[in-house]
DNA sequence: ATTCTTGCAAACGGTTTGCACATAC
DNA sequence: GTATGTGCAAACCGTTTGCAAGAAT
C-alpha cells in the first residue's frame, strides 16, 4: 500500500541536508501520505498516534525546517497580519517580500486562470491572485547584497 | 487637495448603515486616503496623530465592522493557521469557506512571468492563486439553509 | 430612553523562544 | 566530542472579548 520504504524516507531527509531523527521521520511520513494540507496542530495529533512522546514545539520547528529546505510547501497566510484597504472590488495584490508593501495590480489576470483543471464542482465565490516578489524599491538592494 | 469633504464621509458611513462617531470618521478618512493597505496597528498609529485618545481595540472593531458592511476590503490571510503539504511545486488552492478544507487545483496557468498590467517592474517570484468557495461536500448543506 | 460604541484590560490561540538534556554524526 | 535536535514551559503578539461608562439617534 505504501510504496515508499522507511529507507527511502531517510534518504530523502539526508538528500535535503537534514539530520535524521525518529521525530523527523514520523513527521515527514505523515506529511508524505497526507492530502489534507494539515496544520502543525493536526500533524502533531497524527504523529502522536504512533509516537506518543513527541512535542508540539518539535512539530513546529520541524515543519519550518522542512519548509526551509524545500521538502514541503507551506500554504502561508498572505501577510503576517490582516491588512485592509478602502478600495473594494476585485483586483490583485503584489506583496513585496522585503518591505511587506502591498501593491494593487488592476488587471485582467483573472482570465488566464478561469479554466482551472480539477475544479471538480467546487463553487468559486472569490478568486485571489497574489504575486510574491520584490518591488522596484527593494530590487536594487537585493542585487547589491549578493543573492 | 482632499476633494472629499467631511460631510461626504458622514454620508458614506450612513449609507452603509453605520452610526457615525468621531472615531469612525477618523478611521474611515485614514483608510480612504491610504494606499498602503495598512494593518490595524498602522491605522491606529495614523489615527492617533489626529485623535490621540483612540484605543487599539476600537480600531480593530471598527475595521471589522467596515469590512462587514463592505466599506473596505480586507487582504486576509488565506487560512486561519499555517497549513503545510508535502506536494511542492506550483499549483493552486481552493479553500472551502465552510469546512476549511484545502483542495489542490493542478492548473497549467502557472507561468509566473505572466504579464500583469500595472506590474511596474515588480519582480515576481511566486504566483499564488487562491479560490475561495464551497466544496462539493459543503455546497448541498448551504442550499438547504437558505442562502 | 434606548441602543450602539468606546476604552480598557484581561483572555485567547497560534507560534516562537530559551534552556537543559538527549541524540546524531 | 561536537554540533544539532528535542521537550517543556514560558513568552510573544495579533486579535478578540467582557464589561462599565459614554455617545448617537
mmCIF file of C-alpha atoms (C1' of nucleotides) in Angstrom:
data_model
loop_
_atom_site.group_PDB
_atom_site.id
_atom_site.type_symbol
_atom_site.label_atom_id
_atom_site.label_comp_id
_atom_site.label_asym_id
_atom_site.label_seq_id
_atom_site.Cartn_x
_atom_site.Cartn_y
_atom_site.Cartn_z
ATOM 1 C CA UNK A 1 0.000 0.000 0.000
ATOM 2 C CA UNK A 2 2.719 2.391 0.926
ATOM 3 C CA UNK A 3 5.182 2.060 -1.891
ATOM 4 C CA UNK A 4 7.889 4.101 -0.250
ATOM 5 C CA UNK A 5 10.001 2.414 2.371
ATOM 6 C CA UNK A 6 11.499 3.853 5.511
ATOM 7 C CA UNK A 7 14.898 3.641 3.870
ATOM 8 C CA UNK A 8 13.676 5.961 1.133
ATOM 9 C CA UNK A 9 12.360 8.495 3.607
ATOM 10 C CA UNK A 10 15.683 8.549 5.364
ATOM 11 C CA UNK A 11 17.440 9.062 2.053
ATOM 12 C CA UNK A 12 15.118 11.940 1.216
ATOM 13 C CA UNK A 13 15.821 13.664 4.517
ATOM 14 C CA UNK A 14 19.551 13.235 4.019
ATOM 15 C CA UNK A 15 19.286 14.497 0.472
ATOM 16 C CA UNK A 16 17.917 17.720 1.878
ATOM 17 C CA UNK A 17 20.809 18.059 4.272
ATOM 18 C CA UNK A 18 18.776 17.114 7.315
ATOM 19 C CA UNK A 19 19.946 15.144 10.285
ATOM 20 C CA UNK A 20 17.690 12.117 10.692
ATOM 21 C CA UNK A 21 15.684 11.576 13.854
ATOM 22 C CA UNK A 22 12.683 9.430 14.663
ATOM 23 C CA UNK A 23 10.610 12.565 15.052
ATOM 24 C CA UNK A 24 11.531 13.897 11.634
ATOM 25 C CA UNK A 25 10.924 10.545 10.055
ATOM 26 C CA UNK A 26 7.490 10.305 11.632
ATOM 27 C CA UNK A 27 6.580 13.860 10.679
ATOM 28 C CA UNK A 28 7.792 13.504 7.119
ATOM 29 C CA UNK A 29 5.958 10.224 6.588
ATOM 30 C CA UNK A 30 2.802 11.769 7.949
ATOM 31 C CA UNK A 31 3.147 14.701 5.568
ATOM 32 C CA UNK A 32 4.022 12.450 2.675
ATOM 33 C CA UNK A 33 0.850 10.410 2.944
ATOM 34 C CA UNK A 34 -1.425 13.305 3.758
ATOM 35 C CA UNK A 35 -3.519 15.111 1.184
ATOM 36 C CA UNK A 36 -5.171 17.351 3.763
ATOM 37 C CA UNK A 37 -2.771 20.290 3.943
ATOM 38 C CA UNK A 38 -2.594 19.761 7.690
ATOM 39 C CA UNK A 39 -1.736 22.408 10.231
ATOM 40 C CA UNK A 40 1.064 21.939 12.747
ATOM 41 C CA UNK A 41 -1.512 21.012 15.367
ATOM 42 C CA UNK A 42 -3.049 18.401 13.059
ATOM 43 C CA UNK A 43 0.334 16.914 12.247
ATOM 44 C CA UNK A 44 1.030 16.767 15.957
ATOM 45 C CA UNK A 45 -2.189 14.833 16.595
ATOM 46 C CA UNK A 46 -1.451 12.421 13.760
ATOM 47 C CA UNK A 47 2.144 11.767 14.715
ATOM 48 C CA UNK A 48 1.252 11.333 18.369
ATOM 49 C CA UNK A 49 -0.772 8.236 17.497
ATOM 50 C CA UNK A 50 2.372 6.370 16.512
ATOM 51 C CA UNK A 51 4.860 8.274 18.556
ATOM 52 C CA UNK A 52 3.218 9.413 21.774
ATOM 53 C CA UNK A 53 6.152 11.265 23.294
ATOM 54 C CA UNK A 54 6.539 13.914 20.606
ATOM 55 C CA UNK A 55 6.006 17.567 21.494
ATOM 56 C CA UNK A 56 4.117 20.242 19.638
ATOM 57 C CA UNK A 57 7.127 22.536 19.690
ATOM 58 C CA UNK A 58 9.154 19.977 17.807
ATOM 59 C CA UNK A 59 6.452 19.676 15.181
ATOM 60 C CA UNK A 60 6.513 23.432 14.660
ATOM 61 C CA UNK A 61 10.286 23.533 14.409
ATOM 62 C CA UNK A 62 10.431 20.507 12.146
ATOM 63 C CA UNK A 63 7.787 21.704 9.699
ATOM 64 C CA UNK A 64 9.513 25.047 9.409
ATOM 65 C CA UNK A 65 12.820 23.316 8.843
ATOM 66 C CA UNK A 66 11.300 21.082 6.168
ATOM 67 C CA UNK A 67 9.842 24.164 4.553
ATOM 68 C CA UNK A 68 13.194 25.931 4.643
ATOM 69 C CA UNK A 69 14.952 23.163 2.771
ATOM 70 C CA UNK A 70 12.098 22.756 0.291
ATOM 71 C CA UNK A 71 10.964 19.364 1.454
ATOM 72 C CA UNK A 72 7.406 20.528 1.962
ATOM 73 C CA UNK A 73 5.323 23.526 0.990
ATOM 74 C CA UNK A 74 3.526 25.947 3.193
ATOM 75 C CA UNK A 75 0.169 27.413 2.354
ATOM 76 C CA UNK A 76 1.017 30.569 4.161
ATOM 77 C CA UNK A 77 -1.063 33.457 5.179
ATOM 78 C CA UNK A 78 -0.616 36.171 2.559
ATOM 79 C CA UNK A 79 0.686 38.609 5.140
ATOM 80 C CA UNK A 80 1.704 38.289 8.745
ATOM 81 C CA UNK A 81 -1.187 40.369 9.969
ATOM 82 C CA UNK A 82 -4.513 41.376 8.463
ATOM 83 C CA UNK A 83 -4.275 44.321 6.111
ATOM 84 C CA UNK A 84 -7.142 46.493 4.966
ATOM 85 C CA UNK A 85 -7.829 48.894 2.126
ATOM 86 C CA UNK A 86 -10.593 51.277 1.211
ATOM 87 C CA UNK A 87 -10.532 50.153 -2.404
ATOM 88 C CA UNK A 88 -13.145 47.458 -2.725
ATOM 89 C CA UNK A 89 -13.860 45.277 -5.701
ATOM 90 C CA UNK A 90 -11.771 42.662 -7.483
ATOM 91 C CA UNK A 91 -8.136 43.365 -8.090
ATOM 92 C CA UNK A 92 -4.929 41.525 -7.357
ATOM 93 C CA UNK A 93 -2.120 42.140 -4.952
ATOM 94 C CA UNK A 94 1.624 42.118 -5.176
ATOM 95 C CA UNK A 95 3.310 41.531 -1.854
ATOM 96 C CA UNK A 96 6.915 42.626 -1.536
ATOM 97 C CA UNK A 97 8.876 40.019 0.366
ATOM 98 C CA UNK A 98 11.364 42.637 1.501
ATOM 99 C CA UNK A 99 9.373 45.643 2.680
ATOM 100 C CA UNK A 100 5.982 43.964 3.123
ATOM 101 C CA UNK A 101 4.398 46.588 0.942
ATOM 102 C CA UNK A 102 1.243 45.547 -0.858
ATOM 103 C CA UNK A 103 0.688 46.959 -4.308
ATOM 104 C CA UNK A 104 -2.516 46.793 -6.261
ATOM 105 C CA UNK A 105 -2.464 45.233 -9.674
ATOM 106 C CA UNK A 106 -5.512 46.286 -11.590
ATOM 107 C CA UNK A 107 -5.628 43.656 -14.148
ATOM 108 C CA UNK A 108 -7.392 41.129 -16.193
ATOM 109 C CA UNK A 109 -5.169 38.398 -14.835
ATOM 110 C CA UNK A 110 -8.399 36.689 -13.919
ATOM 111 C CA UNK A 111 -8.773 35.459 -17.470
ATOM 112 C CA UNK A 112 -5.867 33.042 -17.739
ATOM 113 C CA UNK A 113 -6.916 31.237 -14.593
ATOM 114 C CA UNK A 114 -10.582 30.861 -15.331
ATOM 115 C CA UNK A 115 -10.380 27.325 -16.590
ATOM 116 C CA UNK A 116 -8.684 25.589 -13.727
ATOM 117 C CA UNK A 117 -8.417 21.870 -14.375
ATOM 118 C CA UNK A 118 -9.518 19.804 -11.422
ATOM 119 C CA UNK A 119 -12.172 22.138 -10.110
ATOM 120 C CA UNK A 120 -14.493 19.182 -9.572
ATOM 121 C CA UNK A 121 -17.621 21.158 -8.950
ATOM 122 C CA UNK A 122 -16.027 23.490 -6.468
ATOM 123 C CA UNK A 123 -18.232 26.554 -6.257
ATOM 124 C CA UNK A 124 -15.927 29.546 -6.603
ATOM 125 C CA UNK A 125 -17.032 32.702 -4.835
ATOM 126 C CA UNK A 126 -13.859 34.692 -4.898
ATOM 127 C CA UNK A 127 -10.566 34.433 -6.691
ATOM 128 C CA UNK A 128 -7.467 35.884 -5.183
ATOM 129 C CA UNK A 129 -4.271 36.220 -7.121
ATOM 130 C CA UNK A 130 -1.253 37.106 -5.066
ATOM 131 C CA UNK A 131 2.106 37.827 -6.569
ATOM 132 C CA UNK A 132 5.051 37.472 -4.238
ATOM 133 C CA UNK A 133 8.253 39.144 -5.203
ATOM 134 C CA UNK A 134 10.237 42.341 -4.927
ATOM 135 C CA UNK A 135 9.064 45.832 -5.665
ATOM 136 C CA UNK A 136 11.132 48.317 -7.645
ATOM 137 C CA UNK A 137 12.362 49.991 -4.490
ATOM 138 C CA UNK A 138 13.677 46.772 -2.954
ATOM 139 C CA UNK A 139 15.037 45.074 -6.061
ATOM 140 C CA UNK A 140 18.269 47.119 -6.297
ATOM 141 C CA UNK A 141 19.252 46.455 -2.681
ATOM 142 C CA UNK A 142 18.993 42.744 -3.355
ATOM 143 C CA UNK A 143 21.312 42.912 -6.328
ATOM 144 C CA UNK A 144 23.933 44.607 -4.179
ATOM 145 C CA UNK A 145 23.691 42.125 -1.363
ATOM 146 C CA UNK A 146 24.701 39.161 -3.493
ATOM 147 C CA UNK A 147 21.718 36.831 -3.838
ATOM 148 C CA UNK B 1 -6.138 68.578 -2.092
ATOM 149 C CA UNK B 2 -8.631 66.312 -0.466
ATOM 150 C CA UNK B 3 -11.598 66.522 -2.750
ATOM 151 C CA UNK B 4 -13.956 64.739 -0.426
ATOM 152 C CA UNK B 5 -15.465 66.710 2.428
ATOM 153 C CA UNK B 6 -16.283 65.568 5.929
ATOM 154 C CA UNK B 7 -19.931 65.794 5.059
ATOM 155 C CA UNK B 8 -19.384 63.234 2.312
ATOM 156 C CA UNK B 9 -17.622 60.835 4.654
ATOM 157 C CA UNK B 10 -20.502 61.053 7.076
ATOM 158 C CA UNK B 11 -22.928 60.366 4.272
ATOM 159 C CA UNK B 12 -20.899 57.335 3.194
ATOM 160 C CA UNK B 13 -20.925 55.893 6.679
ATOM 161 C CA UNK B 14 -24.663 56.435 6.971
ATOM 162 C CA UNK B 15 -25.209 54.914 3.554
ATOM 163 C CA UNK B 16 -23.645 51.753 4.902
ATOM 164 C CA UNK B 17 -25.960 51.703 7.876
ATOM 165 C CA UNK B 18 -23.305 52.786 10.330
ATOM 166 C CA UNK B 19 -23.739 55.020 13.300
ATOM 167 C CA UNK B 20 -21.392 57.974 12.980
ATOM 168 C CA UNK B 21 -18.747 58.680 15.590
ATOM 169 C CA UNK B 22 -15.572 60.740 15.559
ATOM 170 C CA UNK B 23 -13.558 57.558 15.772
ATOM 171 C CA UNK B 24 -15.235 56.015 12.753
ATOM 172 C CA UNK B 25 -14.891 59.211 10.814
ATOM 173 C CA UNK B 26 -11.183 59.426 11.597
ATOM 174 C CA UNK B 27 -10.609 55.773 10.763
ATOM 175 C CA UNK B 28 -12.526 55.901 7.526
ATOM 176 C CA UNK B 29 -10.785 59.063 6.351
ATOM 177 C CA UNK B 30 -7.442 57.497 7.147
ATOM 178 C CA UNK B 31 -8.366 54.431 5.134
ATOM 179 C CA UNK B 32 -9.777 56.486 2.311
ATOM 180 C CA UNK B 33 -6.578 58.417 1.745
ATOM 181 C CA UNK B 34 -4.263 55.488 2.284
ATOM 182 C CA UNK B 35 -2.818 53.400 -0.491
ATOM 183 C CA UNK B 36 -0.694 51.335 1.845
ATOM 184 C CA UNK B 37 -3.065 48.520 2.794
ATOM 185 C CA UNK B 38 -2.429 49.314 6.445
ATOM 186 C CA UNK B 39 -2.782 46.886 9.317
ATOM 187 C CA UNK B 40 -4.968 47.648 12.316
ATOM 188 C CA UNK B 41 -1.873 48.681 14.242
ATOM 189 C CA UNK B 42 -0.808 51.050 11.461
ATOM 190 C CA UNK B 43 -4.252 52.602 11.252
ATOM 191 C CA UNK B 44 -4.123 53.036 14.996
ATOM 192 C CA UNK B 45 -0.816 54.900 14.790
ATOM 193 C CA UNK B 46 -2.062 57.116 11.987
ATOM 194 C CA UNK B 47 -5.358 57.973 13.613
ATOM 195 C CA UNK B 48 -3.696 58.659 16.936
ATOM 196 C CA UNK B 49 -1.811 61.577 15.408
ATOM 197 C CA UNK B 50 -5.044 63.495 14.948
ATOM 198 C CA UNK B 51 -7.098 61.869 17.634
ATOM 199 C CA UNK B 52 -4.855 60.884 20.497
ATOM 200 C CA UNK B 53 -7.415 59.270 22.760
ATOM 201 C CA UNK B 54 -8.446 56.451 20.450
ATOM 202 C CA UNK B 55 -7.829 52.857 21.511
ATOM 203 C CA UNK B 56 -6.431 49.973 19.517
ATOM 204 C CA UNK B 57 -9.424 47.808 20.378
ATOM 205 C CA UNK B 58 -11.746 50.307 18.773
ATOM 206 C CA UNK B 59 -9.660 50.303 15.619
ATOM 207 C CA UNK B 60 -9.927 46.529 15.421
ATOM 208 C CA UNK B 61 -13.658 46.555 15.966
ATOM 209 C CA UNK B 62 -14.209 49.425 13.552
ATOM 210 C CA UNK B 63 -12.166 47.940 10.719
ATOM 211 C CA UNK B 64 -14.001 44.650 11.063
ATOM 212 C CA UNK B 65 -17.312 46.479 11.062
ATOM 213 C CA UNK B 66 -16.338 48.432 7.950
ATOM 214 C CA UNK B 67 -15.337 45.188 6.322
ATOM 215 C CA UNK B 68 -18.637 43.557 7.267
ATOM 216 C CA UNK B 69 -20.681 46.276 5.587
ATOM 217 C CA UNK B 70 -18.426 46.359 2.523
ATOM 218 C CA UNK B 71 -16.964 49.792 3.143
ATOM 219 C CA UNK B 72 -13.414 48.499 2.998
ATOM 220 C CA UNK B 73 -11.673 45.352 1.875
ATOM 221 C CA UNK B 74 -9.502 43.024 3.842
ATOM 222 C CA UNK B 75 -6.416 41.358 2.453
ATOM 223 C CA UNK B 76 -6.904 38.375 4.674
ATOM 224 C CA UNK B 77 -4.636 35.546 5.481
ATOM 225 C CA UNK B 78 -5.561 32.607 3.277
ATOM 226 C CA UNK B 79 -6.266 30.370 6.228
ATOM 227 C CA UNK B 80 -6.525 30.928 9.935
ATOM 228 C CA UNK B 81 -3.391 28.966 10.693
ATOM 229 C CA UNK B 82 -0.418 27.881 8.623
ATOM 230 C CA UNK B 83 -1.057 24.732 6.609
ATOM 231 C CA UNK B 84 1.570 22.534 5.056
ATOM 232 C CA UNK B 85 1.731 19.921 2.335
ATOM 233 C CA UNK B 86 4.340 17.522 1.050
ATOM 234 C CA UNK B 87 3.461 18.334 -2.537
ATOM 235 C CA UNK B 88 5.871 21.014 -3.602
ATOM 236 C CA UNK B 89 5.911 22.897 -6.832
ATOM 237 C CA UNK B 90 3.425 25.309 -8.368
ATOM 238 C CA UNK B 91 -0.249 24.581 -8.117
ATOM 239 C CA UNK B 92 -3.268 26.476 -6.901
ATOM 240 C CA UNK B 93 -5.514 26.035 -3.924
ATOM 241 C CA UNK B 94 -9.223 26.032 -3.352
ATOM 242 C CA UNK B 95 -10.183 26.873 0.186
ATOM 243 C CA UNK B 96 -13.635 25.801 1.329
ATOM 244 C CA UNK B 97 -15.192 28.557 3.403
ATOM 245 C CA UNK B 98 -17.344 26.035 5.215
ATOM 246 C CA UNK B 99 -15.102 23.119 6.179
ATOM 247 C CA UNK B 100 -11.710 24.834 5.778
ATOM 248 C CA UNK B 101 -10.575 22.043 3.519
ATOM 249 C CA UNK B 102 -7.876 22.949 1.040
ATOM 250 C CA UNK B 103 -8.021 21.275 -2.338
ATOM 251 C CA UNK B 104 -5.299 21.305 -4.911
ATOM 252 C CA UNK B 105 -6.078 22.608 -8.343
ATOM 253 C CA UNK B 106 -3.464 21.418 -10.771
ATOM 254 C CA UNK B 107 -3.507 24.190 -13.203
ATOM 255 C CA UNK B 108 -1.496 24.764 -16.306
ATOM 256 C CA UNK B 109 -1.541 28.514 -15.996
ATOM 257 C CA UNK B 110 1.309 28.855 -13.565
ATOM 258 C CA UNK B 111 3.675 30.848 -15.689
ATOM 259 C CA UNK B 112 4.964 33.282 -13.105
ATOM 260 C CA UNK B 113 6.214 35.624 -15.734
ATOM 261 C CA UNK B 114 2.690 36.246 -16.916
ATOM 262 C CA UNK B 115 2.281 39.855 -17.835
ATOM 263 C CA UNK B 116 0.046 41.611 -15.422
ATOM 264 C CA UNK B 117 -0.911 45.144 -16.427
ATOM 265 C CA UNK B 118 0.286 47.559 -13.789
ATOM 266 C CA UNK B 119 3.187 45.469 -12.621
ATOM 267 C CA UNK B 120 5.532 48.435 -12.860
ATOM 268 C CA UNK B 121 8.727 46.470 -12.704
ATOM 269 C CA UNK B 122 7.646 44.342 -9.796
ATOM 270 C CA UNK B 123 9.831 41.249 -9.829
ATOM 271 C CA UNK B 124 7.504 38.283 -9.444
ATOM 272 C CA UNK B 125 8.957 35.253 -7.724
ATOM 273 C CA UNK B 126 5.856 33.313 -6.969
ATOM 274 C CA UNK B 127 2.278 33.478 -8.057
ATOM 275 C CA UNK B 128 -0.440 32.173 -5.847
ATOM 276 C CA UNK B 129 -3.989 31.724 -6.998
ATOM 277 C CA UNK B 130 -6.475 31.019 -4.272
ATOM 278 C CA UNK B 131 -10.065 30.205 -4.960
ATOM 279 C CA UNK B 132 -12.457 30.747 -2.092
ATOM 280 C CA UNK B 133 -15.776 28.999 -2.231
ATOM 281 C CA UNK B 134 -17.588 25.839 -1.304
ATOM 282 C CA UNK B 135 -16.527 22.301 -1.998
ATOM 283 C CA UNK B 136 -18.910 19.677 -3.327
ATOM 284 C CA UNK B 137 -19.439 18.248 0.143
ATOM 285 C CA UNK B 138 -20.477 21.568 1.666
ATOM 286 C CA UNK B 139 -22.465 23.027 -1.210
ATOM 287 C CA UNK B 140 -25.657 20.986 -0.606
ATOM 288 C CA UNK B 141 -25.920 21.970 3.044
ATOM 289 C CA UNK B 142 -25.840 25.600 2.028
ATOM 290 C CA UNK B 143 -28.695 25.208 -0.405
ATOM 291 C CA UNK B 144 -30.842 23.773 2.345
ATOM 292 C CA UNK B 145 -30.059 26.529 4.795
ATOM 293 C CA UNK B 146 -31.450 29.316 2.634
ATOM 294 C CA UNK B 147 -28.630 31.482 1.326
ATOM 295 C "C1'" DA C 1 -34.692 56.388 26.641
ATOM 296 C "C1'" DT C 2 -32.582 53.025 24.315
ATOM 297 C "C1'" DT C 3 -29.340 51.166 21.561
ATOM 298 C "C1'" DC C 4 -24.829 51.164 19.844
ATOM 299 C "C1'" DT C 5 -19.915 52.402 20.502
ATOM 300 C "C1'" DT C 6 -15.813 53.223 23.139
ATOM 301 C "C1'" DG C 7 -11.896 52.262 26.118
ATOM 302 C "C1'" DC C 8 -9.567 49.423 28.980
ATOM 303 C "C1'" DA C 9 -7.698 45.266 30.456
ATOM 304 C "C1'" DA C 10 -7.785 40.594 30.545
ATOM 305 C "C1'" DA C 11 -8.089 36.428 27.830
ATOM 306 C "C1'" DC C 12 -7.102 33.742 23.765
ATOM 307 C "C1'" DG C 13 -4.668 30.897 20.362
ATOM 308 C "C1'" DG C 14 -1.194 30.003 17.212
ATOM 309 C "C1'" DT C 15 3.591 30.336 17.100
ATOM 310 C "C1'" DT C 16 8.302 31.226 18.831
ATOM 311 C "C1'" DT C 17 11.944 31.080 22.095
ATOM 312 C "C1'" DG C 18 15.261 29.746 25.898
ATOM 313 C "C1'" DC C 19 17.384 26.308 28.017
ATOM 314 C "C1'" DA C 20 18.842 21.787 29.896
ATOM 315 C "C1'" DC C 21 19.037 17.172 28.338
ATOM 316 C "C1'" DA C 22 19.486 13.785 24.724
ATOM 317 C "C1'" DT C 23 20.747 12.188 20.221
ATOM 318 C "C1'" DA C 24 23.025 12.012 15.552
ATOM 319 C "C1'" DC C 25 27.072 12.008 13.256
ATOM 320 C "C1'" DG D 1 33.411 15.043 21.118
ATOM 321 C "C1'" DT D 2 30.785 18.458 18.977
ATOM 322 C "C1'" DA D 3 27.082 20.148 16.719
ATOM 323 C "C1'" DT D 4 22.312 19.611 16.253
ATOM 324 C "C1'" DG D 5 17.620 18.302 17.708
ATOM 325 C "C1'" DT D 6 14.153 17.535 21.407
ATOM 326 C "C1'" DG D 7 10.871 18.546 25.141
ATOM 327 C "C1'" DC D 8 8.979 21.549 28.166
ATOM 328 C "C1'" DA D 9 7.268 25.801 29.706
ATOM 329 C "C1'" DA D 10 7.192 30.481 29.414
ATOM 330 C "C1'" DA D 11 6.966 34.346 26.418
ATOM 331 C "C1'" DC D 12 5.091 36.639 22.400
ATOM 332 C "C1'" DC D 13 1.945 39.090 19.517
ATOM 333 C "C1'" DG D 14 -2.016 39.941 16.832
ATOM 334 C "C1'" DT D 15 -6.655 39.705 17.785
ATOM 335 C "C1'" DT D 16 -10.990 39.051 20.429
ATOM 336 C "C1'" DT D 17 -13.930 39.549 24.335
ATOM 337 C "C1'" DG D 18 -16.371 41.307 28.606
ATOM 338 C "C1'" DC D 19 -17.907 44.986 30.776
ATOM 339 C "C1'" DA D 20 -18.820 49.618 32.625
ATOM 340 C "C1'" DA D 21 -19.021 54.322 31.104
ATOM 341 C "C1'" DG D 22 -20.167 57.420 27.272
ATOM 342 C "C1'" DA D 23 -22.206 58.984 22.964
ATOM 343 C "C1'" DA D 24 -25.536 58.729 18.957
ATOM 344 C "C1'" DT D 25 -30.114 58.589 17.394
#
